Coordinates of C-alpha atoms in Angstrom, one line a residue:
Chain A
M1 CA 9.8 18.1 57.2
K2 CA 7.4 16.0 55.3
V3 CA 4.9 18.1 53.4
T4 CA 2.2 16.8 51.2
A5 CA 0.3 19.2 49.0
L6 CA -3.0 18.7 47.2
A7 CA -3.1 20.6 43.9
G8 CA -5.0 21.2 40.8
G9 CA -3.9 23.4 37.9
V10 CA -2.2 26.8 37.8
G11 CA -2.6 28.2 41.3
G12 CA -1.8 24.8 42.9
A13 CA 1.2 24.4 40.6
K14 CA 2.6 27.8 41.6
L15 CA 2.5 27.1 45.3
A16 CA 3.9 23.5 44.8
D17 CA 6.7 25.0 42.8
G18 CA 7.4 27.6 45.6
L19 CA 7.5 24.8 48.1
S20 CA 9.9 22.8 46.0
R21 CA 12.3 25.8 45.7
L22 CA 12.6 26.7 49.4
D23 CA 16.1 26.9 50.9
Q24 CA 15.1 24.6 53.7
S25 CA 14.6 21.5 51.6
L26 CA 11.3 19.7 52.3
D27 CA 10.4 16.1 51.7
L28 CA 7.6 17.3 49.3
T29 CA 4.9 15.2 47.7
V30 CA 2.3 16.7 45.4
I31 CA -1.0 14.9 44.9
V32 CA -2.6 16.1 41.7
N33 CA -6.1 16.1 40.5
T34 CA -6.7 13.9 37.4
G35 CA -10.4 14.6 37.1
D36 CA -9.6 17.0 34.2
D37 CA -7.9 14.3 32.2
F38 CA -9.3 13.6 28.8
S39 CA -8.6 12.1 25.4
L40 CA -8.1 14.0 22.2
F41 CA -6.7 12.7 19.0
G42 CA -6.4 9.4 20.8
L43 CA -3.9 11.0 23.2
Q44 CA -4.3 10.9 27.0
I45 CA -4.0 14.5 28.2
C46 CA -3.6 15.2 31.9
P47 CA -3.8 19.0 32.2
D48 CA -3.3 19.5 35.9
L49 CA -0.6 16.9 36.2
D50 CA 1.3 18.5 33.3
T51 CA 0.8 22.0 34.7
V52 CA 2.2 20.9 38.1
C53 CA 5.2 19.1 36.5
Y54 CA 6.0 21.9 34.0
N55 CA 6.0 24.4 36.9
L56 CA 8.1 22.2 39.2
A57 CA 10.5 21.7 36.3
G58 CA 10.6 25.4 35.5
L59 CA 9.3 24.6 32.0
E60 CA 6.0 26.3 32.3
N61 CA 4.6 29.1 30.2
S62 CA 4.3 31.9 32.8
Q63 CA 2.1 34.0 30.5
T64 CA -0.7 31.4 30.0
G65 CA -0.3 29.4 33.2
W66 CA -0.6 26.2 31.2
G67 CA 1.6 24.6 28.6
R68 CA 5.3 24.9 28.0
N69 CA 7.6 27.9 27.7
Q70 CA 9.2 28.7 24.4
E71 CA 6.5 26.7 22.8
S72 CA 5.8 26.3 19.1
W73 CA 2.5 25.6 17.4
V74 CA 3.5 23.9 14.1
A75 CA 1.3 20.8 14.6
L76 CA -1.8 22.8 15.7
K77 CA -1.6 25.1 12.7
E78 CA -1.5 22.0 10.4
I79 CA -4.4 20.5 12.3
Q80 CA -6.3 23.6 11.6
S81 CA -5.5 23.4 7.9
L82 CA -7.1 19.9 8.0
D83 CA -10.2 21.3 9.7
G84 CA -9.3 19.4 12.9
P85 CA -10.3 20.6 16.3
D86 CA -8.2 23.4 17.7
W87 CA -10.2 24.3 20.8
F88 CA -7.6 22.7 23.0
Q89 CA -4.3 24.4 22.4
L90 CA -1.7 21.7 21.9
G91 CA 1.8 23.0 21.5
D92 CA 4.6 20.9 19.9
K93 CA 6.5 20.4 23.1
D94 CA 3.4 19.7 25.1
L95 CA 2.3 17.2 22.4
A96 CA 5.4 15.2 23.1
T97 CA 4.3 14.7 26.7
H98 CA 0.9 13.4 25.6
L99 CA 2.4 11.2 22.9
E100 CA 4.9 9.5 25.1
R101 CA 2.4 9.2 28.0
T102 CA -0.1 7.6 25.7
R103 CA 2.5 5.2 24.3
R104 CA 3.5 4.1 27.7
L105 CA -0.1 3.7 29.0
R106 CA -0.8 1.5 25.9
E107 CA 2.2 -0.5 26.9
G108 CA 0.6 -1.2 30.3
Q109 CA 2.5 1.3 32.5
T110 CA 0.5 3.1 35.1
L111 CA 0.0 6.9 35.1
S112 CA 2.0 7.1 38.4
Q113 CA 4.9 5.1 37.0
I114 CA 4.9 7.3 33.9
T115 CA 4.7 10.5 35.9
A116 CA 7.6 9.5 38.1
D117 CA 9.7 8.8 35.0
F118 CA 8.8 12.1 33.4
C119 CA 9.6 13.9 36.7
S120 CA 13.0 12.2 36.7
S121 CA 13.6 13.2 33.1
W122 CA 12.6 16.8 33.9
G123 CA 14.8 16.9 37.0
I124 CA 11.9 17.3 39.5
G125 CA 12.9 16.6 43.1
A126 CA 9.4 16.5 44.5
A127 CA 7.3 13.3 44.3
V128 CA 4.3 14.0 42.0
L129 CA 1.5 11.6 42.4
P130 CA -1.7 11.5 40.3
M131 CA -4.6 11.1 42.7
S132 CA -5.5 7.8 41.1
D133 CA -4.3 5.6 38.3
D134 CA -7.9 4.8 37.4
P135 CA -9.9 7.0 35.0
R136 CA -11.8 9.5 37.1
P137 CA -13.3 12.0 34.8
T138 CA -15.1 15.0 36.2
F139 CA -18.4 16.0 34.6
V140 CA -20.0 19.4 35.1
K141 CA -23.8 19.6 35.4
T142 CA -24.8 22.8 33.7
D143 CA -27.8 24.5 32.2
R144 CA -26.6 23.2 28.9
G145 CA -26.5 19.6 30.1
V146 CA -23.9 17.4 31.7
L147 CA -20.5 18.3 30.1
P148 CA -17.1 16.5 30.3
F149 CA -14.8 18.9 32.2
Q150 CA -12.7 20.1 29.3
E151 CA -15.8 20.6 27.2
Y152 CA -17.1 22.9 29.9
F153 CA -13.7 24.5 30.8
V154 CA -11.9 25.0 27.5
R155 CA -14.3 24.4 24.7
Q156 CA -17.2 26.4 26.2
G157 CA -15.0 28.7 28.1
C158 CA -16.8 28.1 31.4
Q159 CA -19.9 29.8 30.0
P160 CA -22.6 27.3 31.0
A161 CA -24.1 27.9 34.5
V162 CA -22.9 25.2 36.9
Q163 CA -25.5 23.1 38.8
G164 CA -23.2 20.4 40.2
F165 CA -20.4 18.1 39.6
I166 CA -20.0 14.4 39.0
F167 CA -16.8 12.6 39.8
Q168 CA -17.4 9.6 37.7
G169 CA -16.0 6.3 39.1
A170 CA -15.0 8.0 42.3
K171 CA -16.2 5.2 44.6
E172 CA -14.7 2.5 42.6
S173 CA -11.3 4.2 42.1
A174 CA -8.2 3.4 44.1
P175 CA -5.8 6.1 45.2
A176 CA -2.6 5.8 43.2
P177 CA 0.3 4.0 45.0
G178 CA 1.8 6.3 47.6
V179 CA -1.1 8.7 47.9
L180 CA -2.5 7.5 51.3
K181 CA 1.0 7.0 52.7
A182 CA 2.1 10.5 51.6
I183 CA -0.9 11.9 53.6
R184 CA -0.4 9.6 56.6
D185 CA 3.4 10.3 56.9
A186 CA 3.2 14.0 56.3
D187 CA 4.0 16.5 59.0
L188 CA 1.9 19.0 57.2
I189 CA -0.8 18.8 54.5
V190 CA -1.2 21.9 52.3
I191 CA -4.3 22.4 50.3
C192 CA -3.1 24.6 47.5
P193 CA -5.0 27.6 46.2
S194 CA -6.8 25.5 43.6
N195 CA -10.4 25.4 42.6
P196 CA -12.2 23.6 45.5
W197 CA -15.0 22.3 43.3
V198 CA -13.1 20.8 40.4
S199 CA -9.5 20.5 41.5
I200 CA -9.5 19.6 45.3
D201 CA -12.9 17.9 45.7
P202 CA -12.0 15.2 43.1
I203 CA -8.9 14.4 45.2
L204 CA -10.9 14.4 48.4
A205 CA -13.4 12.0 46.7
V206 CA -10.7 9.3 46.2
P207 CA -11.6 6.5 48.6
G208 CA -9.5 6.7 51.8
V209 CA -8.2 10.3 51.2
R210 CA -10.6 12.1 53.5
N211 CA -10.1 9.5 56.2
E212 CA -6.3 9.8 56.2
L213 CA -6.6 13.6 56.3
K214 CA -8.7 13.5 59.5
G215 CA -5.7 12.8 61.7
Q216 CA -3.5 15.3 60.0
Q217 CA -2.6 19.0 60.3
V218 CA -4.1 20.6 57.2
L219 CA -3.4 24.1 56.1
G220 CA -5.3 25.6 53.2
V221 CA -4.6 28.6 51.1
S222 CA -7.5 30.4 49.7
P223 CA -7.9 30.4 45.9
L224 CA -10.2 33.5 46.1
I225 CA -8.9 37.0 46.8
G226 CA -11.5 39.7 47.4
G227 CA -14.2 37.4 46.3
A228 CA -12.6 36.7 42.9
A229 CA -10.6 33.9 41.6
V230 CA -7.0 34.7 40.5
K231 CA -7.7 32.5 37.4
G232 CA -10.4 30.2 36.4
P233 CA -14.1 29.8 37.2
A234 CA -14.1 29.2 41.0
A235 CA -15.9 32.4 41.9
K236 CA -18.4 31.9 39.1
M237 CA -19.0 28.4 40.3
Y238 CA -19.7 29.5 43.9
R239 CA -22.2 32.1 42.7
E240 CA -24.0 29.6 40.5
M241 CA -24.0 27.0 43.3
G242 CA -25.8 29.7 45.4
V243 CA -22.9 30.7 47.6
E244 CA -21.4 34.2 47.7
P245 CA -17.8 33.6 46.6
S246 CA -15.2 34.6 49.2
A247 CA -12.3 33.1 51.2
A248 CA -15.0 32.5 53.9
A249 CA -17.0 30.4 51.4
V250 CA -13.9 28.3 50.7
A251 CA -13.2 27.8 54.4
E252 CA -16.8 26.6 54.8
H253 CA -16.4 24.4 51.8
Y254 CA -13.5 22.5 53.4
G255 CA -15.1 22.7 56.8
Q256 CA -13.6 20.5 59.5
L257 CA -10.9 19.3 57.2
L258 CA -8.9 22.5 57.8
D259 CA -6.8 23.2 60.9
G260 CA -5.4 26.4 59.4
F261 CA -6.4 28.7 56.5
I262 CA -4.4 31.4 54.8
I263 CA -6.4 34.2 53.2
D264 CA -5.2 37.3 51.5
N265 CA -4.4 40.5 53.4
Q266 CA -7.2 42.3 51.6
D267 CA -9.7 39.8 53.1
L268 CA -8.6 40.7 56.6
V269 CA -12.2 41.5 57.5
L270 CA -13.1 37.9 56.8
A271 CA -10.6 36.4 59.3
E272 CA -12.7 36.8 62.4
Q273 CA -15.9 35.7 60.6
I274 CA -14.2 32.5 59.3
S275 CA -12.7 31.7 62.8
E276 CA -16.1 32.3 64.4
V277 CA -18.0 30.1 62.0
S278 CA -15.6 27.3 63.0
G279 CA -16.2 27.9 66.6
G280 CA -12.7 29.1 67.1
V281 CA -11.2 25.8 65.9
L282 CA -9.8 27.1 62.6
Q283 CA -6.7 29.2 62.8
V284 CA -6.9 32.0 60.1
Y285 CA -3.8 33.8 58.8
T286 CA -3.5 36.7 56.4
E287 CA -0.7 37.1 53.9
D288 CA -0.1 38.4 50.4
I289 CA -1.2 35.2 48.6
L290 CA -1.1 36.4 45.0
M291 CA 1.9 34.9 43.3
K292 CA 2.8 37.0 40.3
N293 CA 6.3 35.6 39.8
R294 CA 8.6 32.8 41.0
E295 CA 9.9 34.9 43.9
E296 CA 6.4 35.4 45.2
R297 CA 5.7 31.7 45.0
I298 CA 8.8 31.0 47.1
R299 CA 7.9 33.8 49.5
L300 CA 4.3 32.5 50.0
A301 CA 5.7 28.9 50.3
G302 CA 8.0 30.0 53.1
Q303 CA 5.1 31.6 54.9
V304 CA 3.0 28.5 54.4
I305 CA 5.8 26.4 56.0
D306 CA 6.3 28.9 58.9
I307 CA 2.6 28.9 59.6
G308 CA 2.5 25.1 59.2
K309 CA 5.2 24.7 61.8
D310 CA 3.3 26.9 64.3
L311 CA 0.1 25.0 63.5
V312 CA 1.8 21.6 64.1
K313 CA 3.2 22.9 67.4
E314 CA -0.2 24.3 68.5
I315 CA -2.0 21.0 67.8
Chain B
M1 CA -7.9 9.9 -20.5
K2 CA -8.6 8.0 -17.4
V3 CA -5.3 6.8 -15.7
T4 CA -5.1 4.7 -12.6
A5 CA -1.7 4.4 -11.0
L6 CA -0.6 1.8 -8.4
A7 CA 1.9 3.3 -6.0
G8 CA 3.9 2.8 -2.9
G9 CA 6.3 5.3 -1.3
V10 CA 8.8 7.7 -2.8
G11 CA 9.3 6.5 -6.4
G12 CA 5.6 5.9 -6.9
A13 CA 4.8 9.2 -5.3
K14 CA 7.1 11.0 -7.7
L15 CA 5.6 9.5 -10.8
A16 CA 2.1 10.0 -9.5
D17 CA 3.0 13.6 -8.9
G18 CA 4.4 14.0 -12.4
L19 CA 1.2 12.5 -13.9
S20 CA -0.9 15.0 -11.8
R21 CA 1.1 17.9 -13.2
L22 CA 0.9 17.2 -17.0
D23 CA -0.4 20.0 -19.2
Q24 CA -2.9 17.5 -20.7
S25 CA -5.1 17.0 -17.7
L26 CA -5.7 13.4 -16.9
D27 CA -8.5 11.9 -14.9
L28 CA -6.0 10.4 -12.4
T29 CA -6.6 8.0 -9.6
V30 CA -3.7 6.8 -7.4
I31 CA -4.2 3.5 -5.5
V32 CA -1.8 3.4 -2.6
N33 CA -0.3 0.6 -0.6
T34 CA -1.4 0.6 3.1
G35 CA 0.6 -2.4 4.1
D36 CA 3.3 -0.2 5.6
D37 CA 0.7 1.4 8.0
F38 CA 1.4 1.1 11.7
S39 CA 0.6 2.5 15.0
L40 CA 3.0 4.5 17.2
F41 CA 2.1 6.6 20.2
G42 CA -1.5 5.4 19.6
L43 CA -1.4 7.3 16.2
Q44 CA -2.3 5.6 13.0
I45 CA 0.6 6.3 10.6
C46 CA 0.2 5.6 6.8
P47 CA 3.7 6.3 5.4
D48 CA 3.0 5.5 1.7
L49 CA -0.4 7.3 1.7
D50 CA 1.2 10.4 3.2
T51 CA 4.2 10.3 0.9
V52 CA 1.9 10.2 -2.1
C53 CA -0.3 13.0 -0.8
Y54 CA 2.5 15.2 0.3
N55 CA 4.1 14.9 -3.2
L56 CA 0.8 15.5 -5.0
A57 CA 0.3 18.6 -2.8
G58 CA 3.8 19.8 -3.4
L59 CA 4.4 19.6 0.4
E60 CA 7.0 16.9 0.3
N61 CA 10.5 17.0 1.7
S62 CA 12.5 16.6 -1.5
Q63 CA 15.7 15.8 0.4
T64 CA 14.4 12.8 2.4
G65 CA 11.7 11.7 0.0
W66 CA 9.4 11.2 3.0
G67 CA 7.8 13.7 5.4
R68 CA 7.0 17.4 4.9
N69 CA 9.0 20.3 3.6
Q70 CA 10.1 23.1 5.9
E71 CA 9.5 20.6 8.7
S72 CA 10.3 21.2 12.4
W73 CA 11.2 18.6 15.0
V74 CA 10.2 20.2 18.3
A75 CA 7.9 17.3 19.5
L76 CA 10.5 14.6 18.5
K77 CA 13.2 16.3 20.5
E78 CA 11.0 16.4 23.6
I79 CA 10.1 12.8 23.1
Q80 CA 13.8 12.0 23.1
S81 CA 14.2 13.9 26.3
L82 CA 11.5 11.7 27.8
D83 CA 13.4 8.6 26.6
G84 CA 10.6 7.9 24.1
P85 CA 11.2 6.0 20.9
D86 CA 12.7 8.2 18.1
W87 CA 13.4 5.6 15.5
F88 CA 10.5 6.8 13.4
Q89 CA 11.1 10.4 12.5
L90 CA 7.9 12.3 13.2
G91 CA 8.1 16.0 12.3
D92 CA 5.7 18.5 13.8
K93 CA 3.7 19.1 10.6
D94 CA 3.6 15.4 9.8
L95 CA 2.4 14.7 13.3
A96 CA -0.7 16.8 12.6
T97 CA -1.6 14.4 9.8
H98 CA -1.4 11.4 12.0
L99 CA -3.2 13.1 14.9
E100 CA -6.2 14.3 12.8
R101 CA -6.4 11.0 10.9
T102 CA -6.4 9.0 14.2
R103 CA -9.0 11.3 15.7
R104 CA -11.3 10.7 12.6
L105 CA -10.7 7.0 12.5
R106 CA -11.7 6.8 16.2
E107 CA -14.8 8.8 15.3
G108 CA -15.7 6.0 12.8
Q109 CA -14.6 7.6 9.6
T110 CA -12.9 5.3 7.1
L111 CA -9.4 5.8 5.9
S112 CA -10.6 6.5 2.3
Q113 CA -13.0 9.2 3.6
I114 CA -10.3 10.8 5.6
T115 CA -7.8 10.6 2.8
A116 CA -10.3 12.3 0.4
D117 CA -10.9 15.1 2.9
F118 CA -7.2 15.6 3.5
C119 CA -6.6 15.7 -0.3
S120 CA -9.3 18.3 -0.6
S121 CA -7.6 20.4 2.2
W122 CA -4.3 20.1 0.5
G123 CA -5.7 21.1 -2.9
I124 CA -4.9 17.7 -4.6
G125 CA -6.8 17.2 -7.8
A126 CA -6.1 13.5 -8.3
A127 CA -8.2 10.9 -6.5
V128 CA -6.0 9.1 -3.9
L129 CA -7.4 5.8 -2.7
P130 CA -5.9 3.6 0.0
M131 CA -5.9 0.0 -1.4
S132 CA -8.2 -1.0 1.5
D133 CA -9.9 0.5 4.5
D134 CA -9.2 -2.7 6.4
P135 CA -5.9 -3.1 8.4
R136 CA -3.6 -5.0 6.1
P137 CA -0.2 -5.0 7.7
T138 CA 2.8 -6.3 5.8
F139 CA 5.2 -8.5 7.8
V140 CA 8.7 -9.4 6.6
K141 CA 10.0 -12.9 7.2
T142 CA 13.7 -12.5 7.9
D143 CA 16.7 -14.2 9.4
R144 CA 15.9 -12.3 12.6
G145 CA 12.3 -13.5 12.7
V146 CA 9.0 -12.2 11.4
L147 CA 9.1 -8.4 11.7
P148 CA 6.3 -5.8 11.3
F149 CA 7.2 -3.8 8.2
Q150 CA 8.3 -0.6 9.8
E151 CA 10.3 -2.5 12.4
Y152 CA 12.2 -4.1 9.4
F153 CA 12.3 -1.0 7.2
V154 CA 13.0 1.9 9.6
R155 CA 14.0 0.6 13.0
Q156 CA 16.3 -2.1 11.7
G157 CA 17.2 -0.2 8.5
C158 CA 16.4 -3.1 6.2
Q159 CA 19.4 -5.0 7.7
P160 CA 17.8 -8.4 8.3
A161 CA 17.9 -10.8 5.3
V162 CA 14.5 -11.2 3.8
Q163 CA 13.0 -14.7 3.4
G164 CA 9.5 -13.8 2.4
F165 CA 6.5 -11.5 3.0
I166 CA 3.2 -11.9 4.8
F167 CA 0.3 -9.7 3.9
Q168 CA -1.8 -10.2 7.0
G169 CA -5.5 -10.2 6.5
A170 CA -5.2 -10.0 2.7
K171 CA -7.8 -12.5 1.9
E172 CA -10.4 -11.1 4.3
S173 CA -9.7 -7.5 3.3
A174 CA -12.0 -5.6 1.0
P175 CA -10.7 -3.1 -1.6
A176 CA -11.5 0.5 -0.5
P177 CA -14.5 2.0 -2.2
G178 CA -13.7 3.0 -5.7
V179 CA -10.6 0.9 -6.1
L180 CA -12.0 -1.8 -8.4
K181 CA -14.0 0.8 -10.4
A182 CA -10.9 2.9 -10.8
I183 CA -9.1 -0.1 -12.4
R184 CA -12.1 -1.2 -14.4
D185 CA -12.8 2.3 -15.9
A186 CA -9.2 3.3 -16.6
D187 CA -7.9 3.6 -20.1
L188 CA -4.5 2.9 -18.8
I189 CA -3.1 1.4 -15.6
V190 CA 0.4 2.5 -14.5
I191 CA 2.4 0.5 -12.1
C192 CA 4.7 3.1 -10.6
P193 CA 8.4 2.5 -9.9
S194 CA 7.7 1.3 -6.4
N195 CA 9.1 -1.8 -4.6
P196 CA 7.3 -4.8 -6.2
W197 CA 7.6 -6.9 -3.1
V198 CA 6.3 -4.6 -0.4
S199 CA 4.6 -1.7 -2.3
I200 CA 2.9 -3.2 -5.3
D201 CA 2.4 -6.8 -4.3
P202 CA 0.2 -5.8 -1.3
I203 CA -2.1 -3.9 -3.6
L204 CA -2.2 -6.8 -6.0
A205 CA -3.1 -9.1 -3.0
V206 CA -6.3 -7.1 -2.3
P207 CA -9.2 -9.4 -3.4
G208 CA -10.5 -8.4 -6.8
V209 CA -7.6 -6.3 -7.9
R210 CA -5.7 -8.8 -10.0
N211 CA -8.9 -9.9 -11.6
E212 CA -9.8 -6.4 -12.6
L213 CA -6.3 -5.8 -13.9
K214 CA -6.5 -8.7 -16.3
G215 CA -8.7 -7.0 -18.8
Q216 CA -6.8 -3.7 -18.7
Q217 CA -3.8 -2.2 -20.4
V218 CA -1.1 -2.2 -17.8
L219 CA 2.2 -0.2 -18.2
G220 CA 4.9 -0.7 -15.6
V221 CA 7.9 1.5 -14.8
S222 CA 10.9 -0.3 -13.5
P223 CA 12.0 0.7 -9.9
L224 CA 15.4 -0.8 -10.6
I225 CA 18.1 1.0 -12.8
G226 CA 21.3 -0.9 -13.5
G227 CA 20.3 -3.6 -11.0
A228 CA 20.0 -1.1 -8.2
A229 CA 17.1 0.5 -6.5
V230 CA 16.9 4.3 -6.7
K231 CA 15.9 4.2 -3.0
G232 CA 15.0 1.5 -0.6
P233 CA 15.6 -2.2 -0.3
A234 CA 14.1 -3.6 -3.5
A235 CA 17.4 -4.8 -5.0
K236 CA 18.6 -6.3 -1.7
M237 CA 15.2 -8.1 -1.4
Y238 CA 15.6 -9.6 -4.9
R239 CA 19.1 -10.9 -4.0
E240 CA 17.9 -12.3 -0.7
M241 CA 14.9 -13.9 -2.4
G242 CA 17.4 -15.7 -4.8
V243 CA 16.9 -13.5 -7.8
E244 CA 19.5 -11.3 -9.5
P245 CA 18.1 -7.8 -9.2
S246 CA 17.4 -6.1 -12.5
A247 CA 14.6 -4.5 -14.5
A248 CA 14.2 -8.0 -16.1
A249 CA 13.6 -9.5 -12.7
V250 CA 10.9 -6.9 -12.1
A251 CA 9.3 -7.7 -15.4
E252 CA 9.3 -11.4 -14.6
H253 CA 7.9 -10.5 -11.1
Y254 CA 4.8 -8.9 -12.6
G255 CA 4.6 -11.5 -15.4
Q256 CA 1.5 -11.5 -17.5
L257 CA 0.1 -8.6 -15.7
L258 CA 2.1 -6.2 -17.8
D259 CA 1.4 -5.1 -21.4
G260 CA 4.2 -2.6 -21.5
F261 CA 7.3 -2.0 -19.4
I262 CA 9.5 1.0 -19.3
I263 CA 13.1 0.5 -18.3
D264 CA 16.0 2.9 -18.0
N265 CA 18.1 3.7 -21.1
Q266 CA 21.1 2.2 -19.3
D267 CA 19.3 -1.1 -19.2
L268 CA 18.9 -1.1 -23.0
V269 CA 20.6 -4.5 -23.2
L270 CA 17.8 -6.0 -21.1
A271 CA 15.0 -4.9 -23.4
E272 CA 15.3 -7.7 -25.9
Q273 CA 15.8 -10.3 -23.1
I274 CA 12.6 -9.1 -21.3
S275 CA 10.6 -9.1 -24.5
E276 CA 11.9 -12.6 -25.4
V277 CA 11.0 -14.0 -22.0
S278 CA 7.5 -12.9 -22.5
G279 CA 7.3 -14.6 -25.8
G280 CA 7.2 -11.2 -27.5
V281 CA 3.9 -10.2 -25.8
L282 CA 5.4 -7.6 -23.5
Q283 CA 6.3 -4.2 -25.1
V284 CA 9.5 -2.9 -23.6
Y285 CA 10.5 0.8 -23.8
T286 CA 13.6 2.6 -22.7
E287 CA 13.6 6.1 -21.2
D288 CA 15.5 8.1 -18.6
I289 CA 13.4 7.0 -15.7
L290 CA 15.4 8.6 -12.9
M291 CA 13.4 11.5 -11.5
K292 CA 15.8 13.9 -9.8
N293 CA 13.4 16.9 -9.7
R294 CA 9.9 17.9 -10.4
E295 CA 10.6 18.7 -14.1
E296 CA 11.9 15.1 -14.6
R297 CA 8.8 13.7 -12.9
I298 CA 6.7 15.6 -15.4
R299 CA 8.9 14.6 -18.3
L300 CA 8.7 10.9 -17.4
A301 CA 5.0 11.1 -16.8
G302 CA 4.5 12.6 -20.2
Q303 CA 6.5 9.7 -21.7
V304 CA 4.5 7.2 -19.7
I305 CA 1.3 8.7 -21.1
D306 CA 2.6 8.8 -24.7
I307 CA 3.7 5.2 -24.5
G308 CA 0.4 4.3 -22.8
K309 CA -1.6 5.8 -25.7
D310 CA 0.5 3.8 -28.2
L311 CA 0.0 0.7 -26.1
V312 CA -3.8 1.2 -25.9
K313 CA -3.9 1.7 -29.7
E314 CA -1.8 -1.4 -30.3
I315 CA -3.9 -3.6 -28.1

């Protein structure tokens, strides 16, 4: 079964990891948001791509959700002693990823080539594709001005009130090699429980992606449980954008893109509402979607695939 | 007493460190070769500047001569696992220096501003000046072609036979702010026991430096003892350039630039020869010039200053 997942950071990485570890081996491709990418110390840093890869490789820090496990912080401590910026936590192992990626980019390799090589070094079986090899920075329009994503997200801790989003260069960007084909050839598309505004929307804004998705069976997993995000500012963003945050809001956000949508058991009351809003077109499923450990990732991934198979049959 | 030292890597750093730790406090400026500087992983690396600063700060790795003490190698190990280049040994602490320097350079700060800031963070009392804020890469002409310095020095382990040296951009480069003044105002100039070909000559090639040195009292310390270099390829270079390596060869190398020259006690027999070649103009002194530990650095530095004072009186 060919499965293509769209993913951002931590939540998406967890489900992608679960999908990659199912007993029934899938032909899995993960298309990852690169709108969060930025440059610091001259290094090209791709937070979502790294979070996905570290998780797929089993190298992730399960406490923080980002970065490497058994990480050390020697370089960062020295940077602090030189009064350098320490708002973005760069561990020593993580640094190596950015250093070698930057070196290869400067040599002329593309982000997708580099990512494929890194995945091979890390023993990752799934294909991990950046959404684009072109720079596609996300900016956040806020009450404190237009901020580069990491400035908003990490440096200002998501404090500014969001007014909108800019996906710079979206129209001119090309999908990375393999992205459109991975969508076209997939038996099932999974929209991972990532932030719709800043993790999934940037992928959907890549020219050609929405169009390819139209003919496909798309199953989403809600990033919101009980109106709150498991991690990150998704709920806060909905509120600031004038929408009551809930799994229903996410379903409406994706609209006709979705054929199926998995929400948490505790949001059972929303199931009917979501289905009704779609005119009965959208199939809504309830599961325990919180993934607190690797076993729960695999369990949810199994449910996603089971539901996906039903969905594919139905359609 | 105002003392200005010209220095390259390890040997120069040791004597500069000794000078900075004398009981009689000197007004010390160290002008450092930047011809070894290069870029790796997009980072600007200044090996001689860092070696001098780490030594002056007491942060140096006394085993290797370069790099930081109590260093860790987490990032490098990860770079290796990604099949990245590991020929240049970047420790985690050392990496922080290159990261923060690169960040500041990209912000538009000059190498001399950055170096001054770093010295302040590291508690260094001496003024450390890069010879130039302009890129001034040294290339080595060898039997294997023209090689960037670090390619020759580290990656190929000084194996290629040297045929000459290119100080790229020398004529167009400007001395860093303070360099000419530090020479002009000094009571004594010390040419540290650094490689004449690739550590000191690049400094002497900075426009204005030789001219300012002419009027000054210049005391050199031989980098060669018994015809061999304490560290590095200086002796091999002399041989390949058709000159028998010895303290006498170094004295001849610097020629009329020198007013005094300190050679090792074991080269006593050369003293008369060196003096004769100069027509009796050059004062030659013999000392134990090998610096095996910090105490010996300070001892030699004290002798350099004592001799320097005599020299200044005599002239």
